[in-house]
CSV table of C-alpha atoms in Angstrom, one decimal:
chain,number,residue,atom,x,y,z
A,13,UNK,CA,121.4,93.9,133.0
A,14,UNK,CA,119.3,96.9,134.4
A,15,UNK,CA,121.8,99.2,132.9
A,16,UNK,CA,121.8,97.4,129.8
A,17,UNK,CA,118.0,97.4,129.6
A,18,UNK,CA,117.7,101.5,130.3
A,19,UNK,CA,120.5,102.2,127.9
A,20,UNK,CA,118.4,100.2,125.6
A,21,UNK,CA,115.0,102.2,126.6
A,22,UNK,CA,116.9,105.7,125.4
A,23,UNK,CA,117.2,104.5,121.6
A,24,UNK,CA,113.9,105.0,121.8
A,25,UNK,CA,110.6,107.7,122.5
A,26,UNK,CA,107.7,105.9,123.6
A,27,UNK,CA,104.9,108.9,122.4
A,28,UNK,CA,102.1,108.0,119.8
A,29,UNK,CA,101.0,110.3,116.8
A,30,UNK,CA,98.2,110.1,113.9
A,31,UNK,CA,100.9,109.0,111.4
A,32,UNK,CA,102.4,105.9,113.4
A,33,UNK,CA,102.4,102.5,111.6
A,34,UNK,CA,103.3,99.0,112.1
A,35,UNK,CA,106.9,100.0,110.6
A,36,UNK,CA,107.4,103.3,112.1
A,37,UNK,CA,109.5,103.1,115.2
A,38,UNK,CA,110.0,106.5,117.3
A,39,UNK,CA,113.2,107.8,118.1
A,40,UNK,CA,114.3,110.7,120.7
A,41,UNK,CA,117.3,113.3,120.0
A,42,UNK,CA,119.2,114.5,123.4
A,43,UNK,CA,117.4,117.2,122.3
A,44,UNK,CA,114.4,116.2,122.7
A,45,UNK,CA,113.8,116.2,118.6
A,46,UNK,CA,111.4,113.8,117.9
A,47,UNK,CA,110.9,111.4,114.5
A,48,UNK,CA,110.4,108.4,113.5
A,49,UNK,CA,112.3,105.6,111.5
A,50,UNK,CA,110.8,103.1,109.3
A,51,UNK,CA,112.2,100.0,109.6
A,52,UNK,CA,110.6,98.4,106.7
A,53,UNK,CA,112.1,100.5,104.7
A,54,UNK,CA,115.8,99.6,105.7
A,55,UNK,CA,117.9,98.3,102.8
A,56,UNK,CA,121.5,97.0,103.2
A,57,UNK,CA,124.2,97.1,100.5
A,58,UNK,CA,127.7,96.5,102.2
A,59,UNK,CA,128.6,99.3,104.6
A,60,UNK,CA,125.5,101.3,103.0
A,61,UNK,CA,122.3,101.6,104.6
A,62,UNK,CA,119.5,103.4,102.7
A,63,UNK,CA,116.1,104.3,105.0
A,64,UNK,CA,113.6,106.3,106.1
A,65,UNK,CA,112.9,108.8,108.7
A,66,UNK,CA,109.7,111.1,109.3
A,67,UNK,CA,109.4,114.5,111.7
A,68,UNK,CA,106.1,117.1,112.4
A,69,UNK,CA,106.6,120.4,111.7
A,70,UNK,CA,103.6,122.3,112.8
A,71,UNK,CA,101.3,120.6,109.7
A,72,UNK,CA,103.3,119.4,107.3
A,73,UNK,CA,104.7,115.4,107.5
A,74,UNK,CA,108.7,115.9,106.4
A,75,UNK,CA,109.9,112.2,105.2
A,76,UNK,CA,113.8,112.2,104.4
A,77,UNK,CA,115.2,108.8,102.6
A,78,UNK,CA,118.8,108.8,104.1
A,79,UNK,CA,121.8,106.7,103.4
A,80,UNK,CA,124.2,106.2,106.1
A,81,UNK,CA,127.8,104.4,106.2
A,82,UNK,CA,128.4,102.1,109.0
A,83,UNK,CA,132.4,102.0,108.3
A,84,UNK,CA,133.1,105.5,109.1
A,85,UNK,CA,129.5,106.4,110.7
A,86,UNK,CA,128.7,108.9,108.5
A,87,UNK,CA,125.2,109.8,107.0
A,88,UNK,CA,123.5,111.8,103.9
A,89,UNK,CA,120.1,112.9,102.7
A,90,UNK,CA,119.3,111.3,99.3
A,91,UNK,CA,116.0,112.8,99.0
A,92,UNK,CA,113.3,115.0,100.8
A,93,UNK,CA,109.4,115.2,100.6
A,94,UNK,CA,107.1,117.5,102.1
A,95,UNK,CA,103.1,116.3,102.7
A,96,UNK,CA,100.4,118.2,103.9
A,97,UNK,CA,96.6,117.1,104.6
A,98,UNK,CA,98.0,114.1,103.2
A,99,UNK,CA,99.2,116.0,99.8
A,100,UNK,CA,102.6,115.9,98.6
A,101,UNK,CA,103.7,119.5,98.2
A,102,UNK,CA,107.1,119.5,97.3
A,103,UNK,CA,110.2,117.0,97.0
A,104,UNK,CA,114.2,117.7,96.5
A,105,UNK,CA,116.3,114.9,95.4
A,106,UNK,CA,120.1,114.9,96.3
A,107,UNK,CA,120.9,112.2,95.2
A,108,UNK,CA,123.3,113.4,92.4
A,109,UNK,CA,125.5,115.4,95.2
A,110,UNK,CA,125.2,113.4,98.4
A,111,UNK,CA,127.2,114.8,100.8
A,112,UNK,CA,128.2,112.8,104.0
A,113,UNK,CA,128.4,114.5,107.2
A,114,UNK,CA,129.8,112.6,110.3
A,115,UNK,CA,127.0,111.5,113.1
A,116,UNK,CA,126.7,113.5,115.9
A,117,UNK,CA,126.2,112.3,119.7
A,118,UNK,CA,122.7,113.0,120.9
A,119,UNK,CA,121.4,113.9,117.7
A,120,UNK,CA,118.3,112.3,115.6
A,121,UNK,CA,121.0,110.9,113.2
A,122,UNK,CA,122.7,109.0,115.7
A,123,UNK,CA,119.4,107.6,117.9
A,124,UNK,CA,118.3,106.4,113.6
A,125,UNK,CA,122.1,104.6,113.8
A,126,UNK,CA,121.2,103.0,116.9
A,127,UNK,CA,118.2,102.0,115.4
A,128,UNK,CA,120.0,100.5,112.1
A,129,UNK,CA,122.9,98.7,115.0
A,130,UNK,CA,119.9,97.1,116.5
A,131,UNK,CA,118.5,95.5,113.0
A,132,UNK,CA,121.9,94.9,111.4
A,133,UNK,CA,122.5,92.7,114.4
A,134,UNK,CA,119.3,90.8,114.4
A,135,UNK,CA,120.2,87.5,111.9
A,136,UNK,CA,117.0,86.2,112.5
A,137,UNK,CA,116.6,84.8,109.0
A,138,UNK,CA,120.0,82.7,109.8
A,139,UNK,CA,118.2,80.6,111.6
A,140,UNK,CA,115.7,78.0,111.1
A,141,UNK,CA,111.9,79.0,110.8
A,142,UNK,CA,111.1,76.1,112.2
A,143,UNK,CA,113.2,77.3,115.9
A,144,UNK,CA,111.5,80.7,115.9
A,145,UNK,CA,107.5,79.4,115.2
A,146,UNK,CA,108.4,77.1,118.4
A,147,UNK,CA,109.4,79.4,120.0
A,148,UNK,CA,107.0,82.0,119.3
A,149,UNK,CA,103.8,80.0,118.7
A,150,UNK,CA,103.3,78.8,122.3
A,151,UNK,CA,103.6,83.2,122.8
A,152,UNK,CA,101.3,82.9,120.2
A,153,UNK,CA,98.9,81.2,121.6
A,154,UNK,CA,98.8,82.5,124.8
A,155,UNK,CA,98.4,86.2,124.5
A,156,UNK,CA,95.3,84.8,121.8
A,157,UNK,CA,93.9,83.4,125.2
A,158,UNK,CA,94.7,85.7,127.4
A,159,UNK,CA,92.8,89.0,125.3
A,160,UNK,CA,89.3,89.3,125.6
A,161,UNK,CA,87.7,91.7,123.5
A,162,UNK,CA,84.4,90.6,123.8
A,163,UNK,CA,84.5,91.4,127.5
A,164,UNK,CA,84.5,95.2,127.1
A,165,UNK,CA,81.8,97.3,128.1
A,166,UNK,CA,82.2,100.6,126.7
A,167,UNK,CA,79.3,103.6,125.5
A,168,UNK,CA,79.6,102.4,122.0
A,169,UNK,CA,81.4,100.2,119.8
A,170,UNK,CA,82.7,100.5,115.9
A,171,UNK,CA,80.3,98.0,114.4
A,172,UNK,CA,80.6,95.9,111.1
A,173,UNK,CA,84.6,97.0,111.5
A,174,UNK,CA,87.7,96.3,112.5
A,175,UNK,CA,89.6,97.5,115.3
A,176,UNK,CA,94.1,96.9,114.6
A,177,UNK,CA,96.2,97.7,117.3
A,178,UNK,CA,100.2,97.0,116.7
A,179,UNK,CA,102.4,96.2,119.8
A,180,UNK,CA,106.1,96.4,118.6
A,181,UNK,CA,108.4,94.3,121.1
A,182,UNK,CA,112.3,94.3,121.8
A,183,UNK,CA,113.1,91.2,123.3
A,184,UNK,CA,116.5,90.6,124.5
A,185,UNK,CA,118.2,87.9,125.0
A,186,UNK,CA,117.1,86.7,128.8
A,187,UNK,CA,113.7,87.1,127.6
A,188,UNK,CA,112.8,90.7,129.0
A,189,UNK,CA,110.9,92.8,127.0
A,190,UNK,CA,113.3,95.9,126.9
A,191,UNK,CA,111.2,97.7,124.7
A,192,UNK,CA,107.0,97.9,124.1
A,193,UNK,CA,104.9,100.1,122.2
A,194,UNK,CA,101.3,100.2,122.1
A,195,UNK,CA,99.2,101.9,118.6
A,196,UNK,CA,95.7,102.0,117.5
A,197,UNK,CA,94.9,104.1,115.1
A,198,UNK,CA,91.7,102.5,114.0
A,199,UNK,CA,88.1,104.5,114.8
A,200,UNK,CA,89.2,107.3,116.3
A,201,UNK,CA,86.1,108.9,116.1
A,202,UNK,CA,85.7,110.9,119.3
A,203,UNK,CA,82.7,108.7,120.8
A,204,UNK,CA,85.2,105.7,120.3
A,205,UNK,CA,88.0,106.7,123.0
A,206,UNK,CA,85.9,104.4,126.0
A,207,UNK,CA,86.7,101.3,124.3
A,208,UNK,CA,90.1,102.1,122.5
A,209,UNK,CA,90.7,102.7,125.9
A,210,UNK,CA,89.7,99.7,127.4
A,211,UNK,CA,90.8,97.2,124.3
A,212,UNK,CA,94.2,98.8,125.1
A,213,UNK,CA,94.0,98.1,128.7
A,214,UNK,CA,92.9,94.2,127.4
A,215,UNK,CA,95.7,93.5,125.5
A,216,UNK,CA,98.3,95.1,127.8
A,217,UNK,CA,96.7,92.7,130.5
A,218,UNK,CA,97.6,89.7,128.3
A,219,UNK,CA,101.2,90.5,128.3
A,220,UNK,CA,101.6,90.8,131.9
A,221,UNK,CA,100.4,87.1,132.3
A,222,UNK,CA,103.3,85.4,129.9
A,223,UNK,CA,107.2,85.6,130.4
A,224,UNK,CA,109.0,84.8,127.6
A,225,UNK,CA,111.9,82.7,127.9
A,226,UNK,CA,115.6,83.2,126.9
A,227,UNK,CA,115.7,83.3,123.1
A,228,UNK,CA,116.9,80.0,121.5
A,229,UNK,CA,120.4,79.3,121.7
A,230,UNK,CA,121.0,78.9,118.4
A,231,UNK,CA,120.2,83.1,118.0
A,232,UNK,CA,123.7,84.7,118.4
A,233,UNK,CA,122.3,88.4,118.6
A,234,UNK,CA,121.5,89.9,121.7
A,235,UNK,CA,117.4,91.0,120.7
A,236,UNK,CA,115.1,90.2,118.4
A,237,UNK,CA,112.1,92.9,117.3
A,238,UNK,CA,108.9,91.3,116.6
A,239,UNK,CA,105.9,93.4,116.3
A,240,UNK,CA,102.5,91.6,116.6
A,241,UNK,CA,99.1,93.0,114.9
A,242,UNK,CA,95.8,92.0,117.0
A,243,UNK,CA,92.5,92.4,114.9
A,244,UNK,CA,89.0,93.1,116.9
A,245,UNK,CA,86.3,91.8,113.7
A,246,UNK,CA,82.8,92.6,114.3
A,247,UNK,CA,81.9,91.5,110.9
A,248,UNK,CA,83.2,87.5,111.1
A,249,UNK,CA,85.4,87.4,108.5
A,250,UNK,CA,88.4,86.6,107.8
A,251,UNK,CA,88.9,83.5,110.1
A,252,UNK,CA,90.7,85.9,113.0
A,253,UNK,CA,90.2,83.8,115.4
A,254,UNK,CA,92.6,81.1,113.8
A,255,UNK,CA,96.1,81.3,115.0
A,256,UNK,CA,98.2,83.1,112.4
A,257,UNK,CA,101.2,82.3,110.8
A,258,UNK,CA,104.8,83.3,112.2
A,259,UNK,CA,106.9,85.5,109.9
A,260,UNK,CA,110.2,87.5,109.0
A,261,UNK,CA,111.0,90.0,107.1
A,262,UNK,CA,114.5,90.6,104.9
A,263,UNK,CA,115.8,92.4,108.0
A,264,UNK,CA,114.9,89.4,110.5
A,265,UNK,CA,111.8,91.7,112.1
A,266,UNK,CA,109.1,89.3,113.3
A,267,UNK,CA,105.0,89.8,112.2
A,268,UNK,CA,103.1,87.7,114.8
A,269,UNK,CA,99.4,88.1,113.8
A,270,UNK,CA,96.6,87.6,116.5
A,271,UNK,CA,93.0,88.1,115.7
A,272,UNK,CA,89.1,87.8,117.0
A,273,UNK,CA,85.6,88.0,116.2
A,274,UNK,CA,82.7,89.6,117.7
A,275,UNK,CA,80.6,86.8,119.4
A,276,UNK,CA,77.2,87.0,119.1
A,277,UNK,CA,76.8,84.8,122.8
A,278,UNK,CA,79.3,87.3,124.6
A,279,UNK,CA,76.9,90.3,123.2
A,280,UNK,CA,73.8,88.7,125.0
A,281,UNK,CA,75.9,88.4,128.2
A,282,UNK,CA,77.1,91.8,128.5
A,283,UNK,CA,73.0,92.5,128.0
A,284,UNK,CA,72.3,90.4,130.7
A,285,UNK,CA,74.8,91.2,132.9
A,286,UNK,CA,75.5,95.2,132.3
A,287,UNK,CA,72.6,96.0,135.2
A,288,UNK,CA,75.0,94.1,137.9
A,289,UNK,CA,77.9,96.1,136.1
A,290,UNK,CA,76.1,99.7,136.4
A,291,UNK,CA,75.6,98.9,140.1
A,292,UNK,CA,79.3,98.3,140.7
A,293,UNK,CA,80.3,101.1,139.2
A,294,UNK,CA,77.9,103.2,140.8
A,295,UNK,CA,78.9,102.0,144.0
A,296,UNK,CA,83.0,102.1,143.3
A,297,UNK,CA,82.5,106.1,142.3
């Protein structure tokens, strides 16, 4: 299992940049090449798969839409754009002579097929939604406990909006979590980074207290990729502190939604209390 789970680990590279979303997923050449692929953009047609994939090169954002063929494990460019300051500054389209080239070991092209192996084998949507929200909602529930925002103390706080962090999770088939990635890319004004720290630090604390359980029998693949969304509100909308609902994508991908709002009674206790805080942290440094 231990070998399993660190083969597992190399699929992917755990690094964060300012163009991460909830679909991108980053992936490591042998190299040490860097991209990412975006699994939402995945679409299956027989031995076809047609996706996405993103690299940095000093300022411009380079995102290919690649077709690969899982019969002889081969892959093509069907397109290229080029985007800079957000701008798009020049596209190619191959798509009238795509040209297959077998999928080298150690390359980007073959941690992307890894990738596509993972989600072709995840059937999720064969089973019954009713299995996975039982399984998932007690989760659910707990990490919604077991984060608390509120709590922070930090030099200043994004009022009147929200803060959305994204935790992507691989969970294999005992249960472990083989794979977790952590992104905010919400205020990231400079005199934000004490409590995007610390809400960070919260949330990872609330997965350390659960331990998910094998994945229902009825699941024949091996892991399942679920990535959950919490939102911080500060303005009270939008209900977040109701449990969310459970859902799949086409690919059998998992959105788990978790949410809460600023309370007015936790801001008068971090008032009251942050003169006993100051002391403690005066005397810990």
């Amino acid at each position: 299992m231990k070998k399993y789970l660190i083969t597992l680990l190399l699929f992917f590279f755990m690094t964060a940049n300012n163009v991460f979303a909830i679909n991108w997923i980053p992936i490591t050449a042998d190299s040490g090449k860097v991209a990412e692929i975006d699994i939402d953009s995945i679409e299956k047609n027989n031995e076809v798969i047609k996706y996405k994939i993103k690299q940095n090169k000093l300022e411009d954002e380079i995102i290919y839409t690649m077709v690969t063929n899982y019969a002889n494990k081969t892959t093509a460019i069907s397109n290229m754009s080029i985007y800079r300051n957000d701008k798009q500054i020049e596209f190619k389209d191959y798509s009238k002579i795509i040209k297959y080239t077998p999928i080298k070991q150690g390359t980007l092209n073959e941690a992307a097929y890894r990738i596509l192996t993972l989600v072709n084998n995840a059937p999720a949507l064969d089973m019954d939604k009713v299995i996975w929200d039982k399984y998932f909602k007690k989760y659910q529930r707990k990490i919604q406990r077991n984060w608390h925002p509120n709590l922070i103390l930090a030099n200043h706080y994004p009022r009147e909006r929200y803060s959305i962090a994204y935790v992507t999770l691989i969970i294999n088939k005992d249960g472990d979590i083989a794979y977790q990635y952590y992104y905010n890319d919400t205020n990231q004004e400079k005199k934000f980074d004490d409590f995007n720290k610390k809400l960070k630090e919260e949330i990872e604390k609330a997965f350390k207290k659960i331990k998910f359980k094998s994945l229902p029998k009825e699941y024949m693949a091996d892991n399942v990729i679920v990535v959950m969304q919490f939102t911080y509100s500060w303005d009270g909308m939008g209900g977040h502190a109701k449990s969310q609902p459970i859902e799949f994508n086409d690919l059998g991908i998992g959105y788990i939604e978790l949410g809460k709002n600023y309370s007015g009674a936790f801001a008068i206790t971090k008032v009251l209390f942050f003169p006993l805080t100051l002391t403690y942290l005066l005397i810990r440094n």
